[in-house]
Structure formats: C-alpha cells, structure tokens
Short mmCIF file of C-alpha atoms and ligand atoms in Angstrom, two decimals:
data_model
loop_
_atom_site.label_atom_id
_atom_site.label_comp_id
_atom_site.label_asym_id
_atom_site.label_seq_id
_atom_site.Cartn_x
_atom_site.Cartn_y
_atom_site.Cartn_z
CA MET A 179 55.06 -85.09 93.45
CA THR A 180 57.75 -84.11 90.92
CA PHE A 181 57.81 -84.86 87.20
CA ASP A 182 61.40 -84.69 85.97
CA HIS A 183 62.70 -85.33 82.49
CA PHE A 184 63.29 -88.91 81.39
CA ILE A 185 66.54 -89.09 79.44
CA GLY A 186 68.69 -92.11 78.60
CA GLY A 187 66.49 -94.40 80.72
CA LYS A 188 66.66 -92.26 83.89
CA PHE A 189 64.62 -89.51 85.49
CA VAL A 190 66.81 -86.43 85.61
CA PRO A 191 66.25 -82.90 86.97
CA PRO A 192 66.28 -79.91 84.59
CA ILE A 193 69.77 -78.53 83.93
CA GLU A 194 68.72 -74.99 84.82
CA GLY A 195 66.88 -76.22 87.90
CA ARG A 196 63.54 -74.53 87.14
CA TYR A 197 60.17 -76.18 87.81
CA LEU A 198 56.62 -75.14 87.05
CA ASP A 199 53.48 -75.68 89.10
CA VAL A 200 51.01 -78.34 87.99
CA TYR A 201 47.38 -77.67 88.92
CA GLU A 202 44.57 -80.14 89.48
CA PRO A 203 41.86 -78.55 87.32
CA ALA A 204 39.03 -79.90 89.48
CA THR A 205 40.29 -78.14 92.62
CA GLY A 206 42.32 -75.27 91.24
CA GLN A 207 45.14 -76.29 93.60
CA VAL A 208 48.78 -77.02 92.78
CA TYR A 209 49.37 -80.73 93.31
CA ALA A 210 52.76 -81.36 91.69
CA ARG A 211 55.72 -79.68 90.05
CA CYS A 212 57.15 -80.38 86.67
CA ALA A 213 60.58 -79.74 85.16
CA ALA A 214 60.68 -76.61 83.02
CA GLY A 215 62.95 -77.91 80.27
CA THR A 216 65.21 -75.75 78.14
CA SER A 217 67.29 -76.29 75.04
CA ALA A 218 70.09 -77.73 77.21
CA ASP A 219 67.76 -80.56 78.33
CA VAL A 220 66.58 -81.08 74.74
CA ASP A 221 70.23 -81.39 73.60
CA LEU A 222 70.82 -84.13 76.19
CA ALA A 223 67.66 -85.96 75.21
CA VAL A 224 68.48 -85.80 71.49
CA ALA A 225 71.97 -87.14 72.20
CA ALA A 226 70.49 -90.05 74.19
CA ALA A 227 68.00 -90.80 71.40
CA GLU A 228 70.75 -90.66 68.78
CA ALA A 229 72.93 -93.04 70.78
CA ALA A 230 70.06 -95.54 71.07
CA PHE A 231 69.04 -95.33 67.40
CA PRO A 232 71.49 -97.72 65.67
CA LYS A 233 70.65 -100.66 67.90
CA TRP A 234 66.92 -100.00 68.14
CA SER A 235 66.45 -99.46 64.40
CA SER A 236 68.39 -102.59 63.47
CA MET A 237 66.66 -104.81 66.03
CA ALA A 238 64.46 -107.48 64.43
CA ALA A 239 60.88 -106.24 64.11
CA ASP A 240 59.74 -109.25 66.10
CA GLN A 241 61.88 -108.22 69.06
CA ARG A 242 60.76 -104.58 68.99
CA SER A 243 57.23 -105.85 68.73
CA ARG A 244 57.58 -107.99 71.86
CA LEU A 245 58.90 -105.09 73.92
CA LEU A 246 56.10 -102.79 72.78
CA LEU A 247 53.46 -105.47 73.38
CA LYS A 248 54.77 -105.77 76.91
CA LEU A 249 54.38 -102.02 77.31
CA ALA A 250 50.78 -102.22 76.03
CA ASP A 251 50.03 -105.01 78.51
CA LEU A 252 51.50 -102.96 81.35
CA ILE A 253 49.32 -99.96 80.45
CA GLU A 254 46.27 -102.20 80.55
CA SER A 255 47.21 -103.88 83.77
CA ARG A 256 47.64 -100.46 85.47
CA LEU A 257 44.37 -99.08 84.14
CA GLU A 258 43.01 -97.83 87.48
CA TRP A 259 46.25 -96.12 88.47
CA LEU A 260 46.65 -94.43 85.08
CA ALA A 261 42.97 -93.45 84.88
CA GLU A 262 43.13 -91.69 88.23
CA ALA A 263 46.38 -89.98 87.25
CA GLU A 264 44.87 -88.76 83.98
CA THR A 265 41.73 -87.50 85.70
CA ARG A 266 43.62 -85.61 88.42
CA ASP A 267 45.94 -84.09 85.86
CA GLN A 268 43.40 -83.18 83.19
CA GLY A 269 40.03 -82.73 84.92
CA LYS A 270 38.12 -85.26 82.80
CA PRO A 271 35.60 -87.69 84.33
CA ILE A 272 37.22 -90.85 85.58
CA ALA A 273 34.63 -92.91 83.72
CA LEU A 274 36.06 -91.51 80.48
CA SER A 275 39.67 -92.07 81.49
CA ARG A 276 38.79 -95.68 82.29
CA SER A 277 36.72 -96.40 79.21
CA MET A 278 38.53 -94.37 76.59
CA ASP A 279 41.85 -92.68 77.28
CA ILE A 280 43.75 -95.50 78.94
CA PRO A 281 42.40 -98.52 77.00
CA ARG A 282 42.96 -96.63 73.75
CA ALA A 283 46.50 -95.73 74.79
CA ALA A 284 47.24 -99.45 75.16
CA GLN A 285 45.57 -100.11 71.79
CA ASN A 286 47.74 -97.49 70.09
CA ILE A 287 50.92 -99.23 71.21
CA ARG A 288 49.59 -102.72 70.46
CA PHE A 289 48.29 -101.78 67.02
CA PHE A 290 51.68 -100.56 65.78
CA ALA A 291 53.59 -103.27 67.63
CA THR A 292 51.74 -105.84 65.55
CA ALA A 293 51.53 -103.77 62.34
CA ILE A 294 55.31 -104.00 61.96
CA LEU A 295 55.06 -107.77 61.74
CA HIS A 296 52.96 -107.43 58.60
CA SER A 297 54.27 -104.38 56.80
CA SER A 298 55.59 -104.78 53.29
CA SER A 299 56.92 -102.58 50.54
CA GLU A 300 56.38 -102.57 46.80
CA SER A 301 58.53 -104.24 44.20
CA PHE A 302 58.23 -103.95 40.41
CA ALA A 303 59.63 -106.22 37.75
CA ILE A 304 60.78 -104.02 34.86
CA ASP A 305 60.32 -106.00 31.63
CA GLN A 306 63.62 -107.26 30.20
CA ILE A 307 65.61 -104.93 32.43
CA GLY A 308 65.44 -105.89 36.06
CA LEU A 309 63.77 -105.18 39.33
CA SER A 310 62.91 -102.08 41.34
CA TYR A 311 61.87 -102.16 44.94
CA THR A 312 61.15 -99.71 47.73
CA LEU A 313 63.17 -99.91 50.91
CA ARG A 314 61.67 -98.32 53.99
CA ARG A 315 63.88 -97.35 56.88
CA ALA A 316 63.42 -95.55 60.21
CA ARG A 317 64.15 -91.82 60.03
CA GLY A 318 66.12 -91.31 63.24
CA VAL A 319 65.15 -89.14 66.20
CA CYS A 320 61.51 -88.02 66.14
CA GLY A 321 60.28 -84.99 68.08
CA LEU A 322 56.74 -85.64 69.31
CA ILE A 323 54.76 -82.76 70.79
CA SER A 324 51.41 -83.58 72.34
CA PRO A 325 48.53 -81.58 73.86
CA TRP A 326 46.60 -81.62 77.12
CA ASN A 327 43.14 -82.80 76.10
CA LEU A 328 43.80 -86.56 75.76
CA PRO A 329 47.29 -86.63 77.23
CA LEU A 330 48.22 -90.32 77.24
CA TYR A 331 46.10 -91.26 74.26
CA LEU A 332 47.60 -88.65 71.94
CA LEU A 333 51.14 -89.22 73.20
CA THR A 334 50.92 -92.98 72.54
CA TRP A 335 49.34 -92.30 69.14
CA LYS A 336 52.71 -90.81 68.19
CA VAL A 337 55.08 -92.87 70.34
CA GLY A 338 53.55 -96.18 69.15
CA PRO A 339 54.31 -95.85 65.41
CA ALA A 340 57.52 -93.86 65.87
CA LEU A 341 59.09 -96.57 68.05
CA ALA A 342 57.55 -99.53 66.24
CA TYR A 343 59.05 -98.48 62.90
CA GLY A 344 62.50 -98.24 64.53
CA ASN A 345 62.86 -94.56 65.36
CA THR A 346 63.89 -93.20 68.72
CA VAL A 347 61.92 -90.44 70.37
CA VAL A 348 62.15 -87.19 72.26
CA ALA A 349 58.60 -86.40 73.41
CA LYS A 350 57.37 -83.10 74.86
CA PRO A 351 54.02 -83.51 76.64
CA SER A 352 51.88 -80.49 77.44
CA GLU A 353 53.03 -78.51 80.46
CA LEU A 354 49.41 -78.57 81.68
CA THR A 355 49.27 -82.38 81.82
CA PRO A 356 52.71 -83.91 82.39
CA ARG A 357 51.69 -86.78 84.63
CA THR A 358 50.68 -89.75 82.48
CA ALA A 359 53.70 -89.20 80.23
CA HIS A 360 55.83 -89.54 83.37
CA HIS A 361 54.06 -92.80 84.19
CA LEU A 362 54.51 -94.03 80.62
CA ALA A 363 58.26 -93.56 81.06
CA GLU A 364 58.10 -95.60 84.28
CA LEU A 365 56.32 -98.37 82.40
CA CYS A 366 58.91 -98.26 79.60
CA VAL A 367 61.58 -99.06 82.19
CA GLU A 368 59.45 -101.92 83.51
CA ALA A 369 58.85 -103.25 79.99
CA GLY A 370 62.61 -103.36 79.39
CA LEU A 371 62.80 -100.75 76.64
CA PRO A 372 66.49 -99.97 76.08
CA PRO A 373 67.63 -96.63 77.58
CA GLY A 374 67.40 -93.69 75.18
CA VAL A 375 64.70 -95.21 72.96
CA LEU A 376 62.00 -93.05 74.57
CA ASN A 377 63.01 -89.74 76.16
CA LEU A 378 60.75 -87.12 77.69
CA VAL A 379 61.50 -83.46 78.08
CA GLN A 380 58.89 -81.74 80.22
CA GLY A 381 58.18 -78.03 80.19
CA TYR A 382 56.71 -75.08 78.35
CA GLY A 383 56.04 -75.19 74.63
CA ARG A 384 57.79 -71.90 73.92
CA GLU A 385 60.98 -73.22 75.62
CA ALA A 386 61.30 -77.02 75.50
CA GLY A 387 58.86 -77.48 72.57
CA ALA A 388 60.42 -74.73 70.48
CA ALA A 389 63.95 -76.08 71.15
CA LEU A 390 62.88 -79.53 69.97
CA VAL A 391 61.34 -78.17 66.78
CA ALA A 392 64.45 -76.10 66.03
CA HIS A 393 66.92 -78.87 66.86
CA PRO A 394 69.09 -79.51 63.77
CA ARG A 395 69.32 -83.26 64.40
CA VAL A 396 65.58 -83.90 64.81
CA ALA A 397 64.38 -84.36 61.25
CA THR A 398 60.83 -85.50 62.02
CA ILE A 399 58.27 -83.52 64.00
CA SER A 400 54.78 -84.70 64.86
CA PHE A 401 52.60 -82.13 66.59
CA THR A 402 49.04 -82.10 67.86
CA GLY A 403 47.73 -78.85 69.26
CA GLY A 404 46.33 -75.47 68.33
CA THR A 405 46.43 -74.04 64.80
CA THR A 406 48.39 -70.96 65.90
CA THR A 407 51.12 -73.12 67.43
CA GLY A 408 51.10 -75.36 64.35
CA ARG A 409 51.70 -72.34 62.14
CA GLU A 410 54.69 -71.30 64.28
CA ILE A 411 56.13 -74.82 64.16
CA ALA A 412 55.77 -74.95 60.37
CA ARG A 413 57.50 -71.55 60.10
CA VAL A 414 60.54 -72.87 61.98
CA ALA A 415 60.63 -76.39 60.56
CA ALA A 416 59.94 -75.71 56.86
CA PRO A 417 63.25 -73.94 56.05
CA MET A 418 65.05 -76.82 57.78
CA PHE A 419 63.19 -79.28 55.46
CA LYS A 420 61.87 -81.35 58.33
CA LYS A 421 59.16 -83.93 57.81
CA LEU A 422 56.10 -82.53 59.55
CA SER A 423 52.78 -83.85 60.68
CA LEU A 424 50.43 -81.22 62.10
CA GLU A 425 47.15 -82.28 63.70
CA LEU A 426 45.46 -78.99 64.51
CA GLY A 427 42.11 -77.67 65.54
CA GLY A 428 38.64 -78.30 64.20
CA LYS A 429 35.25 -76.61 63.93
CA ASN A 430 33.45 -79.78 63.06
CA ALA A 431 29.97 -79.78 61.61
CA ASN A 432 27.42 -82.31 62.79
CA VAL A 433 24.73 -82.25 60.10
CA ILE A 434 21.28 -83.71 60.78
CA PHE A 435 18.91 -84.19 57.82
CA ALA A 436 15.16 -84.49 58.29
CA ASP A 437 15.21 -88.15 57.25
CA ALA A 438 17.63 -89.11 60.05
CA GLU A 439 16.79 -91.44 62.90
CA LEU A 440 16.47 -88.76 65.54
CA GLY A 441 16.37 -91.25 68.42
CA LYS A 442 20.02 -91.95 67.63
CA ALA A 443 21.12 -88.60 66.17
CA ILE A 444 20.07 -86.44 69.14
CA PRO A 445 21.77 -88.34 72.01
CA MET A 446 24.90 -88.87 69.92
CA SER A 447 24.99 -85.16 69.04
CA VAL A 448 24.92 -84.40 72.77
CA ARG A 449 27.86 -86.77 73.23
CA ALA A 450 29.68 -85.31 70.25
CA ALA A 451 29.34 -81.81 71.69
CA PHE A 452 30.18 -82.44 75.33
CA THR A 453 32.42 -85.51 75.71
CA ASN A 454 35.53 -84.50 77.66
CA GLN A 455 33.91 -81.05 78.23
CA GLY A 456 34.17 -80.45 74.48
CA GLU A 457 37.97 -80.62 74.71
CA VAL A 458 38.31 -83.02 71.79
CA CYS A 459 39.56 -81.91 68.38
CA LEU A 460 36.78 -84.06 66.82
CA THR A 461 33.99 -82.43 68.86
CA GLY A 462 30.80 -81.72 66.92
CA SER A 463 30.74 -78.06 67.92
CA ARG A 464 28.45 -76.83 65.13
CA LEU A 465 25.14 -78.60 64.95
CA LEU A 466 23.52 -78.03 61.54
CA VAL A 467 19.86 -79.07 61.45
CA GLU A 468 17.40 -79.20 58.54
CA ARG A 469 14.77 -76.57 59.28
CA SER A 470 11.74 -78.89 59.40
CA ILE A 471 13.19 -80.74 62.42
CA TYR A 472 15.07 -77.80 63.92
CA ASP A 473 12.77 -77.17 66.92
CA LYS A 474 12.57 -80.85 67.80
CA VAL A 475 16.35 -81.36 67.66
CA LEU A 476 17.06 -78.17 69.57
CA GLU A 477 14.67 -79.21 72.32
CA GLY A 478 16.24 -82.69 72.50
CA VAL A 479 19.81 -81.39 72.60
CA VAL A 480 19.02 -78.83 75.32
CA ALA A 481 17.28 -81.53 77.38
CA GLY A 482 20.26 -83.86 76.89
CA ALA A 483 22.75 -81.15 77.88
CA LYS A 484 20.79 -80.35 81.05
CA GLN A 485 20.87 -84.00 82.08
CA LEU A 486 24.67 -84.21 82.10
CA ARG A 487 25.99 -84.30 85.65
CA SER A 488 28.82 -81.92 86.52
CA GLY A 489 30.84 -82.93 89.54
CA ASP A 490 34.05 -84.24 91.00
CA PRO A 491 35.80 -85.95 88.08
CA LEU A 492 36.93 -88.70 90.47
CA ASP A 493 33.26 -89.64 91.06
CA PRO A 494 32.41 -92.45 88.60
CA HIS A 495 28.93 -90.95 88.04
CA THR A 496 30.24 -87.60 86.81
CA ASP A 497 29.61 -86.83 83.11
CA GLN A 498 31.23 -83.39 82.98
CA GLY A 499 34.53 -82.68 84.69
CA ALA A 500 36.60 -79.52 84.90
CA LEU A 501 38.17 -77.59 82.03
CA VAL A 502 41.93 -77.90 81.87
CA SER A 503 42.97 -74.50 83.24
CA ARG A 504 41.67 -71.17 84.51
CA GLU A 505 42.92 -69.43 81.34
CA HIS A 506 41.11 -71.91 79.14
CA LEU A 507 37.89 -71.54 81.15
CA GLU A 508 38.12 -67.76 80.74
CA LYS A 509 38.69 -68.17 77.01
CA VAL A 510 35.61 -70.40 76.64
CA ARG A 511 33.50 -68.01 78.72
CA GLY A 512 34.72 -65.19 76.49
CA TYR A 513 33.20 -66.99 73.50
CA ILE A 514 29.87 -67.33 75.30
CA ALA A 515 29.93 -63.60 76.10
CA SER A 516 30.68 -62.84 72.44
CA ALA A 517 27.70 -64.99 71.39
CA ARG A 518 25.42 -63.01 73.73
CA GLU A 519 26.77 -59.72 72.41
CA ALA A 520 26.12 -60.86 68.83
CA GLY A 521 22.46 -61.52 69.71
CA GLY A 522 22.69 -65.29 70.26
CA GLN A 523 20.47 -67.06 72.76
CA VAL A 524 22.17 -69.17 75.42
CA LEU A 525 19.52 -71.85 75.89
CA CYS A 526 21.28 -73.68 78.72
CA GLY A 527 24.60 -73.57 80.54
CA GLY A 528 26.86 -70.58 80.12
CA GLU A 529 27.65 -70.63 83.85
CA PRO A 530 29.55 -72.81 86.32
CA PRO A 531 27.44 -75.45 88.12
CA HIS A 532 26.03 -74.32 91.49
CA ASP A 533 25.97 -77.60 93.37
CA LEU A 534 29.55 -78.83 93.25
CA PRO A 535 30.88 -80.98 96.09
CA GLU A 536 33.16 -79.25 98.61
CA ARG A 537 36.41 -80.75 97.27
CA VAL A 538 36.03 -79.25 93.80
CA ARG A 539 34.46 -75.84 94.49
CA GLY A 540 37.61 -74.05 93.36
CA GLY A 541 37.80 -75.96 90.05
CA TYR A 542 37.38 -74.75 86.46
CA PHE A 543 33.84 -75.91 85.71
CA LEU A 544 31.30 -74.80 83.14
CA ARG A 545 27.85 -76.27 82.47
CA PRO A 546 27.20 -77.69 78.97
CA THR A 547 26.08 -74.76 76.87
CA VAL A 548 23.76 -74.67 73.85
CA ILE A 549 23.65 -71.50 71.73
CA ALA A 550 21.13 -70.72 68.99
CA GLY A 551 20.18 -67.81 66.79
CA LEU A 552 23.55 -66.95 65.25
CA GLY A 553 24.48 -67.11 61.58
CA PRO A 554 27.24 -69.34 60.23
CA ASP A 555 29.69 -66.41 60.15
CA ALA A 556 29.40 -65.55 63.85
CA ARG A 557 32.61 -65.93 65.84
CA VAL A 558 31.33 -68.92 67.82
CA ASN A 559 30.52 -70.65 64.53
CA GLN A 560 33.92 -69.95 62.98
CA GLU A 561 36.55 -70.31 65.72
CA GLU A 562 37.51 -73.39 67.70
CA ILE A 563 36.21 -72.95 71.25
CA PHE A 564 37.40 -76.31 72.60
CA GLY A 565 34.92 -76.28 75.46
CA PRO A 566 31.40 -77.53 76.32
CA VAL A 567 29.67 -75.21 73.87
CA VAL A 568 27.59 -76.18 70.85
CA SER A 569 25.95 -73.77 68.46
CA VAL A 570 22.87 -74.81 66.49
CA ILE A 571 22.25 -73.53 62.95
CA PRO A 572 19.27 -74.32 60.68
CA PHE A 573 19.58 -75.03 56.94
CA ASP A 574 17.02 -75.43 54.14
CA SER A 575 18.60 -77.73 51.57
CA GLU A 576 21.35 -80.31 51.18
CA ALA A 577 23.43 -77.82 49.23
CA GLU A 578 23.06 -75.19 51.93
CA GLY A 579 23.89 -77.68 54.68
CA VAL A 580 27.09 -78.70 52.91
CA ALA A 581 28.02 -75.07 52.18
CA ILE A 582 27.65 -74.11 55.85
CA ALA A 583 29.56 -77.22 56.94
CA ASN A 584 32.41 -76.28 54.61
CA GLY A 585 32.29 -72.58 55.44
CA THR A 586 35.06 -72.37 58.04
CA PRO A 587 38.85 -72.30 57.76
CA TYR A 588 38.96 -75.77 59.38
CA GLY A 589 38.43 -79.24 57.94
CA LEU A 590 39.14 -81.93 60.49
CA ALA A 591 35.99 -84.03 60.90
CA ALA A 592 32.29 -83.96 60.05
CA THR A 593 29.31 -86.08 61.00
CA LEU A 594 26.11 -86.53 59.06
CA TRP A 595 22.83 -88.16 59.93
CA THR A 596 20.50 -89.39 57.20
CA GLY A 597 18.42 -92.41 56.25
CA ASP A 598 19.17 -91.93 52.55
CA VAL A 599 22.20 -93.95 51.50
CA SER A 600 22.76 -92.01 48.27
CA ARG A 601 22.73 -88.73 50.13
CA ALA A 602 25.10 -90.18 52.73
CA HIS A 603 27.74 -90.97 50.11
CA ARG A 604 27.17 -87.76 48.16
CA VAL A 605 27.45 -85.50 51.20
CA ALA A 606 30.45 -87.44 52.60
CA GLU A 607 32.21 -86.83 49.29
CA ASN A 608 31.38 -83.12 49.28
CA LEU A 609 32.35 -82.35 52.86
CA GLN A 610 35.78 -80.72 53.20
CA ALA A 611 37.02 -82.82 56.10
CA GLY A 612 39.68 -85.45 56.66
CA ILE A 613 37.26 -87.69 58.56
CA VAL A 614 33.52 -88.18 57.95
CA TRP A 615 31.19 -90.19 60.15
CA ILE A 616 27.80 -91.29 58.84
CA ASN A 617 25.18 -92.03 61.50
CA CYS A 618 27.86 -92.34 64.18
CA TRP A 619 30.59 -90.33 65.90
CA LEU A 620 34.11 -91.08 67.13
CA VAL A 621 34.22 -94.60 65.74
CA ARG A 622 37.93 -95.01 65.08
CA ASP A 623 39.62 -97.88 63.30
CA LEU A 624 43.35 -97.38 63.66
CA ARG A 625 43.91 -98.66 60.13
CA THR A 626 42.20 -95.61 58.63
CA PRO A 627 43.90 -92.26 58.01
CA PHE A 628 43.57 -89.61 60.69
CA GLY A 629 44.03 -85.92 60.01
CA GLY A 630 42.47 -82.81 58.60
CA VAL A 631 42.42 -80.53 55.57
CA LYS A 632 42.62 -76.73 55.33
CA GLN A 633 43.73 -75.18 58.66
CA SER A 634 43.19 -78.46 60.52
CA GLY A 635 46.61 -79.58 59.48
CA VAL A 636 48.78 -81.54 57.11
CA GLY A 637 50.00 -85.12 57.22
CA ARG A 638 48.18 -88.27 58.22
CA GLU A 639 49.03 -90.69 60.99
CA GLY A 640 46.70 -93.68 60.84
CA GLY A 641 47.61 -97.15 59.55
CA GLU A 642 49.63 -97.05 56.32
CA ASP A 643 49.97 -93.28 56.61
CA ALA A 644 51.87 -93.71 59.88
CA TYR A 645 54.14 -96.24 58.17
CA HIS A 646 54.87 -93.69 55.47
CA PHE A 647 55.32 -90.80 57.89
CA TYR A 648 57.67 -92.50 60.32
CA THR A 649 59.84 -94.16 57.67
CA GLU A 650 61.85 -92.91 54.74
CA SER A 651 61.50 -94.64 51.40
CA LYS A 652 64.34 -95.37 49.03
CA SER A 653 63.95 -96.77 45.57
CA VAL A 654 66.49 -99.45 44.65
CA THR A 655 66.87 -100.76 41.11
CA LEU A 656 68.78 -103.85 40.14
CA ARG A 657 69.63 -104.54 36.51
CA VAL A 658 69.26 -108.18 35.61
CA PRO A 659 70.98 -109.04 32.32
CA HIS A 660 68.68 -111.33 30.34
CA GLN A 661 71.26 -113.29 28.37
O1 TXE B 17 47.73 -75.52 72.80
P1 TXE B 17 49.18 -75.53 72.21
P2 TXE B 17 47.08 -74.48 73.81
C1 TXE B 17 43.48 -75.83 70.43
C2 TXE B 17 42.32 -75.38 71.25
C3 TXE B 17 42.96 -74.58 72.32
C4 TXE B 17 44.07 -73.92 71.55
C5 TXE B 17 45.22 -73.45 72.36
O2 TXE B 17 41.48 -74.54 70.49
O3 TXE B 17 42.11 -73.65 72.89
O4 TXE B 17 44.51 -74.91 70.67
O5 TXE B 17 45.62 -74.46 73.25
C6 TXE B 17 53.36 -77.14 72.80
N1 TXE B 17 56.84 -74.90 69.78
N2 TXE B 17 43.94 -77.16 70.75
O6 TXE B 17 47.69 -73.12 73.66
O7 TXE B 17 49.94 -74.35 72.69
C7 TXE B 17 52.67 -77.12 74.14
O8 TXE B 17 53.63 -77.08 75.19
C8 TXE B 17 56.69 -76.18 70.09
C9 TXE B 17 43.52 -78.18 69.86
O9 TXE B 17 47.10 -75.04 75.15
O10 TXE B 17 49.04 -75.73 70.76
C10 TXE B 17 51.91 -78.43 74.10
O11 TXE B 17 52.78 -79.52 74.38
N3 TXE B 17 55.72 -76.63 70.91
C11 TXE B 17 44.09 -79.46 70.13
C12 TXE B 17 51.45 -78.49 72.64
O12 TXE B 17 52.33 -77.62 71.94
C13 TXE B 17 54.87 -75.72 71.43
C14 TXE B 17 44.71 -79.80 71.38
C15 TXE B 17 50.01 -78.05 72.39
O13 TXE B 17 49.80 -76.80 72.95
C16 TXE B 17 54.99 -74.36 71.14
C17 TXE B 17 45.12 -78.68 72.16
C18 TXE B 17 56.05 -73.95 70.27
N4 TXE B 17 56.23 -72.67 69.93
C19 TXE B 17 44.71 -77.41 71.83
N5 TXE B 17 54.01 -73.70 71.79
C20 TXE B 17 43.78 -80.61 69.24
N6 TXE B 17 43.86 -80.45 67.92
O14 TXE B 17 43.52 -81.70 69.71
C21 TXE B 17 53.30 -74.62 72.48
N7 TXE B 17 53.81 -75.85 72.26
#
C-alpha cells in the first residue's frame, strides 16, 4: 500500500521520490509506505489551494454545506473500513475506532457544515451617525498539522471548520499515521469537493510540516501535537505574523474528593487514565485523591487497570491496544523506570503483557500501569507521558488539591468528583485548565471552546472560537446622514 500526496484533486508521488516506511504498531511490521514530502511538494499544494480559494470562498454557504454534509455521510457509511484502517495504522482497539474516532470524525464535519448556515456577525447602530457592522471572511490557505493519537478525528476537527468557513487547506498528517487522511482524500473526491480545496502533503514534521509552517503564503496554522514542537512552530510563525492555534500537551489532574460517588468516580478514572493506551491529550494522568478515601480509590483503580484486556487491536474484545511506535514505547517505559528510581511503587503494569496472540507478539504493548508514592514534583507527575500510566497522589484539603492540580506547566483539562455543588463550581473556577469536567470525563459538546492554558497551548477551536479563528473580521462603518 502507498500513501501519496493529494494535490489539486489527484494523488501524486513526492517530487523528490522519497518514501518512508509505515509500521503497524500491533505487529511491529512495515505494512505500507508513505510519501516523504519536502518543500517542493508543499509549494505545489499551496499553489493548488490558492487556485481553488476564490471559487470555494465565494460559493454560497448552503452549497459548501451540502458538499461537506455529503462527506460526513460518506465517512459514516464507510465506518467499518475506516475503523479498521485507523486501528491498523495507530494500534488502538477497533472497538474505540468504531465507537469514537470515526463517528466523531463525521460529527466534526457535519457540525461545521451546518454551523455555517446559522452564523451571524454583529452590527451596531451608532446614535445619530450611522451603522457599524463586522464582516467575516475566509482567511485563505490554512496549514493544518495533526498528530498520531486520534488521526482522523483530530484532522477533521481542523478540516471541518477551515473548509466550512470558506478556506482551502493544505494538511500534514502525522508520518506515523498517514492512512485515514489518505482515505479522507478519497472520500473528498467521491463527495465532489472541487480539486484543490483539500490538499494533503504526507511526510516528516521536520521536512513537510516545517515547510508548511514557514510558507509565506500560508497565513493560518493550526497545530495539535507536542509542546516542544508547538514552541518551534511558534518561533517560526510569530515573526511572520501568522494566525496560530496550538493545541499542545496536558498533565491533567483528576481530583476525587471524599464526598464523591466512588461507584462512578473509580471506573471513570480508570477510563480517563487508559483509554487509547493513555494516548489522549485529555487523559487523566494524575489522580489526586483526598486522603480519607485514598486506599479505597487506589485499590479500585488498580483492580480496574488489571481487568483491562490487552490484545490484538483488531479483536473487538480488546481494551488496550499497542502504543504508536517503538520509540514512544521506550519513552513511556523510561518514565516508569524513572518513577522506580525516585522511590515510586509500580502497583500494576510496567511491563508488556505476557499472553499476546501470535499475530501481535512483535507489537509495542504495555500493560496499564498505576504508580503511587511519589510527590507532586516527581518527573512522572510533571511531564506528559502520553501512555497507559497513571500516578496517584493524596491530598488533605480542597486548597491543597487545587494547588497540586495547578502545579504543573500544563493546563489543558481537569476533572473533579464531588457531591457538593458549591465546591464543584468553586474548584472548577480555581483550576487552571481550559476544560473542566465535573463528575464526568470526555463529554464533548462541539459548541464549547476547546483548548488549554499555560504550556498546553494558545487559541481555541470549538464552536464560535473556530468561527473566529478560521475567519478574519473587518469592521465596516456607514455614515447615515439624519436630515
Ligand atoms: O509529536 P509531534 P511527537 C505529545 C506527547 C508525545 C510528544 C511527542 O507527549 O509524547 O508530544 O510526540 C508534526 N514543524 N503529543 O513527537 O512531533 C508531526 O509530523 C511542523 C501530544 O510524535 O508534536 C506531526 O504531524 N510540524 C499530542 C505533528 O507535528 C512538525 C499529540 C505532531 O507531532 C514539526 C501528539 C515541525 N518542526 C503528541 N515537527 C496532543 N496534544 O494530542 C513535527 N511536526
């Protein structure tokens, strides 16, 4: 299988002719090759997107909406095909691809395809003088750079609003997971999207991604990925005055107070820690527990982690698939080793599973891991691990719980569990995070803002925020003589 670029409505090979190997994480075997794009490919893609922009941006919203709704329907109607592709490419359990990644990818497109039928902009009557109003227009070619953890979901989260609001796109999917982006391009052809509206350049971040960020005619960059990469992108884009949205890492606190309903809090905390092998930016990777219930919660979380079935991600009964790459597995194992060295106890996991089926014995697996006994400043409690590892920390008061929750450089999401409604609001207000869940986790309404504070990024991309990000506003004032 070969994943070429998709430029001007056609799949095209890389100009320099280089390809990279694509591995199936569950087997550790190469199963496809993917174009290794360079700045020459990015130039072609930007030119195609520029050529398509005038017509696409001036098309009636209703017509753009119909095309995108068709794309959303096609994603849904090919759910099984896309779910298997995503699972082979990424290593996640097929049950998750079927229930979350692919349906939510369709929702992303549909949400923005319909939002544009209802969007409005402000107007102000200026007493005795006239009228001011805000015009919103598409910005042009958007560069969209997406990661490997939720490949189709996070790509469509950017493609949906960018296209719906009339922009054209050059997207750069992760080199680790190029496959569902390739299929999305195939579906765009089937949906009848005009050539050049969506373009894909495959390849490495430091080559194709960097060329896209530095391209002088791409004024809008939306990136989801690691904080280090985000910093590099900001360094390049800021002096060029590009509009930037950076969705970066997280070290999210999941705070359980003694008055919480533990029957709900414990199983959901297990889910929050280990869904998608912990490769979710919103993962609850630090579990903060009020001391009086600490032992009970720890016992419940360890029992829950042990129950999760590791196995072939293509098996519908598998809960835990493979990590995305050998390098990433090594990185996650390095964190577990550092926790041991610092005196932490690894209460379960920490090792690959022993009973894997034949097909996946060479894959990048790790059992769900629970660590206890380390202070809030330990490395595993400060740095994003992005794997199936949760660290449990006790606290003695609400103030201390909030201080520990806020005590990292990150601020993406936080979860809190309590039966006290006043405390729920108070703590939600005091948590330094862009997203707070109370007595739930990962409930997402696409109308709400999405994004983090501190080193978790800048810019927001949900609902109205996406409208503002992917359009440019202009204030127009008309003087109306009153006599
Ligand atoms: O991601 P990268 P990596 C975190 C997680 C993970 C760490 C590193 O902690 O362990 O980041 O992961 C492209 N210019 N998250 O290194 O490199 C790259 O090709 C332009 C959190 O695999 O950030 C890919 O398409 N683009 C996270 C995308 O950036 C560049 C999701 C993301 O890859 C580039 C993923 C450059 N210089 C990792 N360098 C989340 N927040 O969901 C790379 N890329």
